[in-house]
GROMACS .gro file of N, CA and C in nm:
model
  348
    1MET      N    1   8.323  18.059  -3.472
    1MET     CA    2   8.229  18.161  -3.521
    1MET      C    3   8.267  18.283  -3.450
    2THR      N    4   8.249  18.395  -3.523
    2THR     CA    5   8.270  18.535  -3.465
    2THR      C    6   8.145  18.607  -3.421
    3ASP      N    7   8.161  18.672  -3.321
    3ASP     CA    8   8.038  18.761  -3.279
    3ASP      C    9   8.013  18.867  -3.380
    4SER      N   10   7.900  18.871  -3.427
    4SER     CA   11   7.873  18.968  -3.538
    4SER      C   12   7.864  19.115  -3.475
    5ASN      N   13   7.860  19.119  -3.347
    5ASN     CA   14   7.862  19.271  -3.296
    5ASN      C   15   7.999  19.313  -3.266
    6VAL      N   16   8.102  19.235  -3.291
    6VAL     CA   17   8.233  19.282  -3.249
    6VAL      C   18   8.316  19.330  -3.363
    7SER      N   19   8.355  19.451  -3.377
    7SER     CA   20   8.438  19.503  -3.477
    7SER      C   21   8.560  19.428  -3.508
    8ILE      N   22   8.587  19.426  -3.637
    8ILE     CA   23   8.708  19.363  -3.692
    8ILE      C   24   8.840  19.409  -3.614
    9TRP      N   25   8.839  19.541  -3.564
    9TRP     CA   26   8.935  19.595  -3.491
    9TRP      C   27   8.962  19.535  -3.362
   10MET      N   28   8.849  19.470  -3.303
   10MET     CA   29   8.858  19.423  -3.170
   10MET      C   30   8.887  19.268  -3.169
   11ARG      N   31   8.917  19.209  -3.283
   11ARG     CA   32   8.955  19.079  -3.292
   11ARG      C   33   9.099  19.063  -3.340
   12PRO      N   34   9.161  18.973  -3.270
   12PRO     CA   35   9.312  18.967  -3.312
   12PRO      C   36   9.331  18.924  -3.441
   13GLU      N   37   9.438  18.961  -3.510
   13GLU     CA   38   9.477  18.925  -3.645
   13GLU      C   39   9.543  18.780  -3.632
   14GLN      N   40   9.510  18.715  -3.736
   14GLN     CA   41   9.576  18.564  -3.739
   14GLN      C   42   9.727  18.583  -3.760
   15VAL      N   43   9.794  18.507  -3.692
   15VAL     CA   44   9.952  18.502  -3.694
   15VAL      C   45   9.976  18.422  -3.835
   16GLN      N   46  10.074  18.483  -3.896
   16GLN     CA   47  10.119  18.424  -4.026
   16GLN      C   48  10.190  18.291  -3.990
   17ARG      N   49  10.151  18.191  -4.061
   17ARG     CA   50  10.220  18.063  -4.040
   17ARG      C   51  10.347  18.055  -4.143
   18SER      N   52  10.445  17.967  -4.100
   18SER     CA   53  10.564  17.960  -4.188
   18SER      C   54  10.613  17.824  -4.144
   19GLY      N   55  10.716  17.785  -4.218
   19GLY     CA   56  10.784  17.650  -4.204
   19GLY      C   57  10.758  17.557  -4.317
   20PRO      N   58  10.838  17.449  -4.313
   20PRO     CA   59  10.825  17.344  -4.422
   20PRO      C   60  10.697  17.281  -4.414
   21GLY      N   61  10.638  17.279  -4.542
   21GLY     CA   62  10.510  17.205  -4.556
   21GLY      C   63  10.389  17.282  -4.529
   22ARG      N   64  10.415  17.415  -4.483
   22ARG     CA   65  10.283  17.484  -4.438
   22ARG      C   66  10.267  17.599  -4.542
   23ARG      N   67  10.142  17.628  -4.573
   23ARG     CA   68  10.098  17.724  -4.655
   23ARG      C   69  10.141  17.860  -4.592
   24PRO      N   70  10.169  17.961  -4.679
   24PRO     CA   71  10.203  18.091  -4.626
   24PRO      C   72  10.076  18.148  -4.558
   25GLY      N   73  10.100  18.234  -4.466
   25GLY     CA   74   9.991  18.314  -4.403
   25GLY      C   75   9.973  18.444  -4.471
   26TYR      N   76   9.863  18.502  -4.447
   26TYR     CA   77   9.825  18.631  -4.511
   26TYR      C   78   9.802  18.734  -4.400
   27SER      N   79   9.787  18.845  -4.440
   27SER     CA   80   9.750  18.961  -4.343
   27SER      C   81   9.629  19.024  -4.390
   28ARG      N   82   9.567  19.089  -4.287
   28ARG     CA   83   9.454  19.182  -4.326
   28ARG      C   84   9.499  19.291  -4.423
   29ALA      N   85   9.619  19.337  -4.408
   29ALA     CA   86   9.665  19.446  -4.493
   29ALA      C   87   9.677  19.402  -4.632
   30GLN      N   88   9.734  19.276  -4.659
   30GLN     CA   89   9.744  19.221  -4.795
   30GLN      C   90   9.605  19.194  -4.856
   31ILE      N   91   9.528  19.143  -4.791
   31ILE     CA   92   9.383  19.117  -4.829
   31ILE      C   93   9.306  19.240  -4.854
   32THR      N   94   9.325  19.340  -4.781
   32THR     CA   95   9.262  19.465  -4.798
   32THR      C   96   9.310  19.536  -4.916
   33ALA      N   97   9.449  19.543  -4.943
   33ALA     CA   98   9.513  19.604  -5.046
   33ALA      C   99   9.470  19.557  -5.186
   34ILE      N  100   9.441  19.424  -5.189
   34ILE     CA  101   9.401  19.355  -5.308
   34ILE      C  102   9.255  19.390  -5.329
   35ALA      N  103   9.179  19.389  -5.222
   35ALA     CA  104   9.035  19.427  -5.238
   35ALA      C  105   9.022  19.562  -5.288
   36VAL      N  106   9.097  19.661  -5.238
   36VAL     CA  107   9.088  19.792  -5.293
   36VAL      C  108   9.135  19.818  -5.434
   37ARG      N  109   9.237  19.745  -5.474
   37ARG     CA  110   9.280  19.731  -5.613
   37ARG      C  111   9.177  19.683  -5.705
   38ILE      N  112   9.104  19.578  -5.665
   38ILE     CA  113   9.004  19.512  -5.735
   38ILE      C  114   8.883  19.614  -5.753
   39ALA      N  115   8.843  19.658  -5.634
   39ALA     CA  116   8.739  19.769  -5.644
   39ALA      C  117   8.763  19.890  -5.724
   40ASP      N  118   8.886  19.934  -5.724
   40ASP     CA  119   8.922  20.044  -5.815
   40ASP      C  120   8.907  20.004  -5.962
   41ALA      N  121   8.952  19.893  -5.982
   41ALA     CA  122   8.948  19.854  -6.129
   41ALA      C  123   8.817  19.814  -6.181
   42ASP      N  124   8.739  19.727  -6.097
   42ASP     CA  125   8.622  19.668  -6.149
   42ASP      C  126   8.490  19.696  -6.064
   43GLY      N  127   8.502  19.777  -5.963
   43GLY     CA  128   8.385  19.817  -5.886
   43GLY      C  129   8.382  19.729  -5.751
   44LEU      N  130   8.310  19.795  -5.660
   44LEU     CA  131   8.299  19.733  -5.531
   44LEU      C  132   8.243  19.585  -5.543
   45ASP      N  133   8.157  19.559  -5.615
   45ASP     CA  134   8.090  19.436  -5.625
   45ASP      C  135   8.188  19.316  -5.668
   46ALA      N  136   8.306  19.359  -5.739
   46ALA     CA  137   8.393  19.267  -5.793
   46ALA      C  138   8.489  19.223  -5.676
   47ALA      N  139   8.498  19.294  -5.561
   47ALA     CA  140   8.595  19.271  -5.461
   47ALA      C  141   8.541  19.164  -5.373
   48THR      N  142   8.529  19.042  -5.421
   48THR     CA  143   8.481  18.924  -5.340
   48THR      C  144   8.590  18.843  -5.298
   49MET      N  145   8.567  18.760  -5.191
   49MET     CA  146   8.664  18.674  -5.136
   49MET      C  147   8.727  18.572  -5.230
   50ARG      N  148   8.637  18.532  -5.327
   50ARG     CA  149   8.670  18.439  -5.433
   50ARG      C  150   8.777  18.509  -5.519
   51ARG      N  151   8.755  18.632  -5.569
   51ARG     CA  152   8.837  18.716  -5.645
   51ARG      C  153   8.978  18.739  -5.574
   52ILE      N  154   8.966  18.790  -5.455
   52ILE     CA  155   9.077  18.816  -5.379
   52ILE      C  156   9.176  18.687  -5.359
   53ALA      N  157   9.113  18.579  -5.330
   53ALA     CA  158   9.180  18.446  -5.316
   53ALA      C  159   9.247  18.411  -5.440
   54GLU      N  160   9.179  18.444  -5.564
   54GLU     CA  161   9.239  18.401  -5.696
   54GLU      C  162   9.383  18.481  -5.701
   55GLU      N  163   9.379  18.611  -5.661
   55GLU     CA  164   9.489  18.696  -5.671
   55GLU      C  165   9.595  18.646  -5.579
   56LEU      N  166   9.559  18.602  -5.470
   56LEU     CA  167   9.662  18.539  -5.372
   56LEU      C  168   9.698  18.396  -5.413
   57GLY      N  169   9.635  18.332  -5.495
   57GLY     CA  170   9.663  18.198  -5.521
   57GLY      C  171   9.632  18.098  -5.413
   58THR      N  172   9.513  18.118  -5.351
   58THR     CA  173   9.475  18.050  -5.241
   58THR      C  174   9.311  18.014  -5.248
   59GLY      N  175   9.251  17.936  -5.168
   59GLY     CA  176   9.112  17.919  -5.164
   59GLY      C  177   9.042  18.027  -5.093
   60ALA      N  178   8.919  18.059  -5.134
   60ALA     CA  179   8.844  18.168  -5.069
   60ALA      C  180   8.823  18.144  -4.925
   61MET      N  181   8.782  18.016  -4.894
   61MET     CA  182   8.750  17.986  -4.767
   61MET      C  183   8.866  18.019  -4.658
   62SER      N  184   8.990  17.992  -4.697
   62SER     CA  185   9.104  18.019  -4.622
   62SER      C  186   9.108  18.171  -4.576
   63LEU      N  187   9.053  18.258  -4.651
   63LEU     CA  188   9.061  18.399  -4.625
   63LEU      C  189   8.961  18.440  -4.508
   64TYR      N  190   8.861  18.364  -4.494
   64TYR     CA  191   8.759  18.388  -4.381
   64TYR      C  192   8.820  18.378  -4.244
   65ARG      N  193   8.950  18.315  -4.229
   65ARG     CA  194   9.015  18.321  -4.098
   65ARG      C  195   9.069  18.452  -4.062
   66TYR      N  196   9.091  18.537  -4.162
   66TYR     CA  197   9.138  18.673  -4.149
   66TYR      C  198   9.043  18.786  -4.152
   67VAL      N  199   8.946  18.762  -4.238
   67VAL     CA  200   8.833  18.861  -4.261
   67VAL      C  201   8.711  18.777  -4.274
   68PRO      N  202   8.627  18.762  -4.154
   68PRO     CA  203   8.517  18.667  -4.146
   68PRO      C  204   8.388  18.709  -4.207
   69ARG      N  205   8.376  18.842  -4.246
   69ARG     CA  206   8.254  18.882  -4.298
   69ARG      C  207   8.277  18.998  -4.412
   70ARG      N  208   8.175  19.009  -4.499
   70ARG     CA  209   8.185  19.112  -4.596
   70ARG      C  210   8.193  19.245  -4.537
   71ASP      N  211   8.121  19.264  -4.433
   71ASP     CA  212   8.113  19.398  -4.360
   71ASP      C  213   8.260  19.435  -4.305
   72ASP      N  214   8.316  19.324  -4.262
   72ASP     CA  215   8.455  19.345  -4.209
   72ASP      C  216   8.544  19.388  -4.317
   73LEU      N  217   8.539  19.323  -4.434
   73LEU     CA  218   8.625  19.368  -4.555
   73LEU      C  219   8.591  19.503  -4.589
   74LEU      N  220   8.468  19.551  -4.599
   74LEU     CA  221   8.436  19.675  -4.629
   74LEU      C  222   8.497  19.792  -4.521
   75ASP      N  223   8.488  19.753  -4.396
   75ASP     CA  224   8.540  19.830  -4.289
   75ASP      C  225   8.696  19.852  -4.317
   76LEU      N  226   8.765  19.736  -4.350
   76LEU     CA  227   8.908  19.750  -4.365
   76LEU      C  228   8.939  19.830  -4.497
   77MET      N  229   8.853  19.821  -4.592
   77MET     CA  230   8.881  19.887  -4.709
   77MET      C  231   8.863  20.049  -4.694
   78VAL      N  232   8.749  20.087  -4.632
   78VAL     CA  233   8.730  20.217  -4.612
   78VAL      C  234   8.846  20.282  -4.510
   79ASP      N  235   8.894  20.206  -4.417
   79ASP     CA  236   9.002  20.245  -4.321
   79ASP      C  237   9.125  20.265  -4.410
   80ALA      N  238   9.161  20.167  -4.504
   80ALA     CA  239   9.282  20.180  -4.590
   80ALA      C  240   9.272  20.307  -4.675
   81VAL      N  241   9.159  20.329  -4.739
   81VAL     CA  242   9.148  20.455  -4.810
   81VAL      C  243   9.152  20.574  -4.730
   82THR      N  244   9.090  20.578  -4.615
   82THR     CA  245   9.089  20.696  -4.542
   82THR      C  246   9.228  20.719  -4.483
   83GLY      N  247   9.293  20.619  -4.456
   83GLY     CA  248   9.443  20.627  -4.407
   83GLY      C  249   9.540  20.689  -4.502
   84GLU      N  250   9.506  20.702  -4.639
   84GLU     CA  251   9.582  20.756  -4.740
   84GLU      C  252   9.565  20.916  -4.747
   85ILE      N  253   9.468  20.958  -4.671
   85ILE     CA  254   9.442  21.108  -4.673
   85ILE      C  255   9.556  21.172  -4.601
   86ASP      N  256   9.622  21.243  -4.662
   86ASP     CA  257   9.750  21.313  -4.586
   86ASP      C  258   9.703  21.457  -4.546
   87LEU      N  259   9.713  21.452  -4.410
   87LEU     CA  260   9.670  21.574  -4.338
   87LEU      C  261   9.796  21.622  -4.244
   88PRO      N  262   9.800  21.762  -4.219
   88PRO     CA  263   9.913  21.803  -4.134
   88PRO      C  264   9.883  21.750  -3.997
   89GLY      N  265   9.985  21.738  -3.915
   89GLY     CA  266   9.980  21.689  -3.779
   89GLY      C  267   9.902  21.775  -3.685
   90ARG      N  268   9.898  21.904  -3.715
   90ARG     CA  269   9.834  22.004  -3.623
   90ARG      C  270   9.740  22.091  -3.705
   91PRO      N  271   9.619  22.138  -3.643
   91PRO     CA  272   9.549  22.219  -3.694
   91PRO      C  273   9.621  22.372  -3.725
   92SER      N  274   9.577  22.441  -3.834
   92SER     CA  275   9.652  22.566  -3.866
   92SER      C  276   9.606  22.671  -3.760
   93GLY      N  277   9.480  22.660  -3.715
   93GLY     CA  278   9.420  22.767  -3.632
   93GLY      C  279   9.319  22.835  -3.708
   94ASP      N  280   9.304  22.809  -3.842
   94ASP     CA  281   9.197  22.865  -3.921
   94ASP      C  282   9.099  22.745  -3.956
   95TRP      N  283   8.985  22.740  -3.885
   95TRP     CA  284   8.908  22.610  -3.887
   95TRP      C  285   8.846  22.597  -4.029
   96ARG      N  286   8.824  22.699  -4.093
   96ARG     CA  287   8.766  22.690  -4.228
   96ARG      C  288   8.863  22.638  -4.317
   97ALA      N  289   8.986  22.683  -4.324
   97ALA     CA  290   9.083  22.635  -4.405
   97ALA      C  291   9.123  22.492  -4.372
   98ASP      N  292   9.129  22.458  -4.244
   98ASP     CA  293   9.141  22.314  -4.206
   98ASP      C  294   9.036  22.227  -4.259
   99LEU      N  295   8.911  22.271  -4.246
   99LEU     CA  296   8.793  22.187  -4.284
   99LEU      C  297   8.797  22.177  -4.439
  100SER      N  298   8.834  22.283  -4.502
  100SER     CA  299   8.848  22.273  -4.650
  100SER      C  300   8.958  22.177  -4.707
  101LEU      N  301   9.073  22.189  -4.627
  101LEU     CA  302   9.167  22.084  -4.655
  101LEU      C  303   9.128  21.951  -4.643
  102VAL      N  304   9.068  21.922  -4.530
  102VAL     CA  305   9.013  21.782  -4.512
  102VAL      C  306   8.908  21.736  -4.631
  103ALA      N  307   8.825  21.822  -4.659
  103ALA     CA  308   8.730  21.805  -4.770
  103ALA      C  309   8.797  21.767  -4.895
  104HIS      N  310   8.899  21.860  -4.936
  104HIS     CA  311   8.958  21.837  -5.066
  104HIS      C  312   9.043  21.713  -5.070
  105ARG      N  313   9.119  21.687  -4.967
  105ARG     CA  314   9.199  21.561  -4.952
  105ARG      C  315   9.106  21.444  -4.953
  106SER      N  316   8.998  21.445  -4.895
  106SER     CA  317   8.900  21.335  -4.883
  106SER      C  318   8.849  21.308  -5.025
  107ARG      N  319   8.818  21.424  -5.094
  107ARG     CA  320   8.776  21.410  -5.236
  107ARG      C  321   8.864  21.341  -5.327
  108GLU      N  322   9.001  21.378  -5.308
  108GLU     CA  323   9.098  21.334  -5.387
  108GLU      C  324   9.111  21.177  -5.362
  109ALA      N  325   9.103  21.134  -5.241
  109ALA     CA  326   9.101  20.988  -5.200
  109ALA      C  327   8.993  20.916  -5.264
  110GLY      N  328   8.872  20.980  -5.262
  110GLY     CA  329   8.761  20.924  -5.323
  110GLY      C  330   8.770  20.913  -5.481
  111LEU      N  331   8.829  21.007  -5.533
  111LEU     CA  332   8.853  21.001  -5.679
  111LEU      C  333   8.957  20.885  -5.718
  112ARG      N  334   9.054  20.875  -5.637
  112ARG     CA  335   9.161  20.769  -5.656
  112ARG      C  336   9.092  20.645  -5.639
  113HIS      N  337   8.999  20.621  -5.553
  113HIS     CA  338   8.943  20.488  -5.525
  113HIS      C  339   8.788  20.510  -5.534
  114PRO      N  340   8.738  20.500  -5.654
  114PRO     CA  341   8.588  20.521  -5.676
  114PRO      C  342   8.507  20.403  -5.613
  115GLY      N  343   8.572  20.294  -5.610
  115GLY     CA  344   8.506  20.176  -5.537
  115GLY      C  345   8.476  20.195  -5.396
  116ALA      N  346   8.561  20.276  -5.332
  116ALA     CA  347   8.533  20.311  -5.190
  116ALA      C  348   8.423  20.402  -5.160
   0.00000   0.00000   0.00000
C-alpha cells in the first residue's frame, strides 16, 4: 500500500521486467502517453486504468503497480502536457513579453490537449 500523502514523484518507478516467460514491464511514461491520448480523443473521464490497460493489452490491476491512484495519473498527465510547452532557456529581459510567451504557449498546449 502506498502512502496517500507521498507524491508520485517521490516513489520509485517499477523496474521493467524481461526474460523468458515474463510479461513485459511498462513505464509511467507509456501509461501517461496513452492516458493523454485517450483524454484528448474522448475526454478526461475516459482515461481510466481499464481503458489504458486495454490499449496496452494487459489487465487493469497490473497498472496499479506503476500508477497506484487516479490522482497520480492526473499528476503525470498534467506534467506530460506541461512538459510539451516550448520555452526559451533564458528570459529575454522583458518580463511582459516573457509572461505573454508563457501564456500563449500554455494556451496552445491546452488546445492540443483539451482533456488536460
